[in-house]
Every structure is written in C-alpha cells, then in structure tokens.
Amino acid sequence: AKLAFAVATDVSCEVMLIDEVLSVGDHNFRIRSRERIHRLFKQNTATVLVSHDVDEIKDLDLHPSFAKTWPQLKALVIELNA
C-alpha cells in the first residue's frame, strides 16, 4: 500500500482517488502521506478521500471552505453510520 501510494501520488493527474491511506503504515508514513495530499490540493488535483476516521479527514485542514461545512458533513456521516 505504501509503495502504491508513493507511485500514484508522484504522477500528474486531474483526479486522485485515495482510499484509507491515512490509516495504514507507521507514523512517518502518515506524515509523508499528509504532505503528498496537501501537494495534490495545491496542484488543484480533484481528490476523493475515503476514510472510516472522520476526524482524520478533518485534521487534514483541506480548505478554508471545508471548515464552514464540517459540522454538517460530520452530522451526515454519523447519521449514515447509525
């Protein structure tokens, strides 16, 4: 998983699908993963993140507009998981 993520995020693309990468690997890998994800956002790559850890996604501090909608998104996720 770590090698696949490293290779996939090193190429230029318009859309990136990332599934549960933030929950695998050791602490250093998670830090490097976050850095690569932030780089993708800065390159204006459309990114779809999939994670069971809602707070992990929030902690990425993705975009200022994300903070405004976070309470509604978290409520929806909690409702869907109920």
mmCIF file of C-alpha atoms in Angstrom:
data_model
loop_
_atom_site.group_PDB
_atom_site.id
_atom_site.type_symbol
_atom_site.label_atom_id
_atom_site.label_comp_id
_atom_site.label_asym_id
_atom_site.label_seq_id
_atom_site.Cartn_x
_atom_site.Cartn_y
_atom_site.Cartn_z
ATOM 1 C CA ALA A 1 0.000 0.000 0.000
ATOM 2 C CA LYS A 2 2.813 2.392 0.831
ATOM 3 C CA LEU A 3 4.620 1.864 -2.473
ATOM 4 C CA ALA A 4 1.394 2.146 -4.459
ATOM 5 C CA PHE A 5 0.521 5.436 -2.751
ATOM 6 C CA ALA A 6 4.008 6.832 -3.328
ATOM 7 C CA VAL A 7 3.934 5.976 -7.029
ATOM 8 C CA ALA A 8 0.336 7.086 -7.583
ATOM 9 C CA THR A 9 0.854 10.486 -5.963
ATOM 10 C CA ASP A 10 4.058 11.142 -7.880
ATOM 11 C CA VAL A 11 2.327 11.375 -11.253
ATOM 12 C CA SER A 12 0.341 14.272 -12.640
ATOM 13 C CA CYS A 13 -3.396 13.678 -12.856
ATOM 14 C CA GLU A 14 -6.692 15.532 -12.809
ATOM 15 C CA VAL A 15 -8.475 13.247 -10.327
ATOM 16 C CA MET A 16 -6.966 11.218 -7.490
ATOM 17 C CA LEU A 17 -8.912 8.585 -5.524
ATOM 18 C CA ILE A 18 -7.354 7.837 -2.137
ATOM 19 C CA ASP A 19 -8.863 5.013 -0.088
ATOM 20 C CA GLU A 20 -7.906 4.592 3.595
ATOM 21 C CA VAL A 21 -4.273 5.590 3.084
ATOM 22 C CA LEU A 22 -4.282 7.706 6.228
ATOM 23 C CA SER A 23 -4.879 4.674 8.429
ATOM 24 C CA VAL A 24 -2.050 2.451 7.168
ATOM 25 C CA GLY A 25 1.661 2.424 7.821
ATOM 26 C CA ASP A 26 3.738 3.857 10.598
ATOM 27 C CA HIS A 27 3.671 7.403 11.942
ATOM 28 C CA ASN A 28 6.315 8.655 9.474
ATOM 29 C CA PHE A 29 4.379 7.263 6.516
ATOM 30 C CA ARG A 30 1.218 9.016 7.683
ATOM 31 C CA ILE A 31 3.082 12.311 7.928
ATOM 32 C CA ARG A 32 4.517 11.902 4.416
ATOM 33 C CA SER A 33 1.060 10.904 3.140
ATOM 34 C CA ARG A 34 -0.446 14.103 4.508
ATOM 35 C CA GLU A 35 2.308 16.138 2.857
ATOM 36 C CA ARG A 36 1.641 14.492 -0.504
ATOM 37 C CA ILE A 37 -2.103 15.018 -0.162
ATOM 38 C CA HIS A 38 -1.543 18.709 0.568
ATOM 39 C CA ARG A 39 0.697 18.898 -2.513
ATOM 40 C CA LEU A 40 -2.113 17.415 -4.616
ATOM 41 C CA PHE A 41 -4.511 20.048 -3.320
ATOM 42 C CA LYS A 42 -2.059 22.830 -4.126
ATOM 43 C CA GLN A 43 -1.805 21.467 -7.693
ATOM 44 C CA ASN A 44 -5.611 21.726 -7.939
ATOM 45 C CA THR A 45 -5.970 17.983 -8.360
ATOM 46 C CA ALA A 46 -9.517 16.877 -7.662
ATOM 47 C CA THR A 47 -9.116 14.447 -4.792
ATOM 48 C CA VAL A 48 -11.576 11.981 -3.297
ATOM 49 C CA LEU A 49 -10.530 10.786 0.157
ATOM 50 C CA VAL A 50 -12.138 7.704 1.674
ATOM 51 C CA SER A 51 -11.686 7.018 5.361
ATOM 52 C CA HIS A 52 -13.561 5.491 8.276
ATOM 53 C CA ASP A 53 -11.937 8.049 10.552
ATOM 54 C CA VAL A 54 -13.941 11.230 10.083
ATOM 55 C CA ASP A 55 -11.709 13.245 12.393
ATOM 56 C CA GLU A 56 -8.622 12.208 10.412
ATOM 57 C CA ILE A 57 -10.108 13.869 7.326
ATOM 58 C CA LYS A 58 -10.959 16.990 9.314
ATOM 59 C CA ASP A 59 -7.411 17.173 10.671
ATOM 60 C CA LEU A 60 -6.046 17.481 7.141
ATOM 61 C CA ASP A 61 -7.196 21.116 7.149
ATOM 62 C CA LEU A 62 -8.061 20.823 3.486
ATOM 63 C CA HIS A 63 -9.524 24.176 2.527
ATOM 64 C CA PRO A 64 -10.997 27.159 4.369
ATOM 65 C CA SER A 65 -14.458 26.450 2.939
ATOM 66 C CA PHE A 66 -14.241 22.903 4.301
ATOM 67 C CA ALA A 67 -14.192 24.224 7.873
ATOM 68 C CA LYS A 68 -17.508 26.000 7.278
ATOM 69 C CA THR A 69 -19.291 22.850 6.141
ATOM 70 C CA TRP A 70 -17.583 20.435 8.517
ATOM 71 C CA PRO A 71 -20.349 20.303 11.172
ATOM 72 C CA GLN A 72 -22.959 19.361 8.559
ATOM 73 C CA LEU A 73 -20.682 16.770 6.934
ATOM 74 C CA LYS A 74 -19.837 15.131 10.250
ATOM 75 C CA ALA A 75 -23.521 15.030 11.250
ATOM 76 C CA LEU A 76 -24.353 13.346 7.934
ATOM 77 C CA VAL A 77 -21.628 10.735 8.380
ATOM 78 C CA ILE A 78 -22.809 9.982 11.926
ATOM 79 C CA GLU A 79 -26.392 9.661 10.689
ATOM 80 C CA LEU A 80 -25.386 7.334 7.859
ATOM 81 C CA ASN A 81 -23.406 5.130 10.245
ATOM 82 C CA ALA A 82 -26.269 4.860 12.763
#
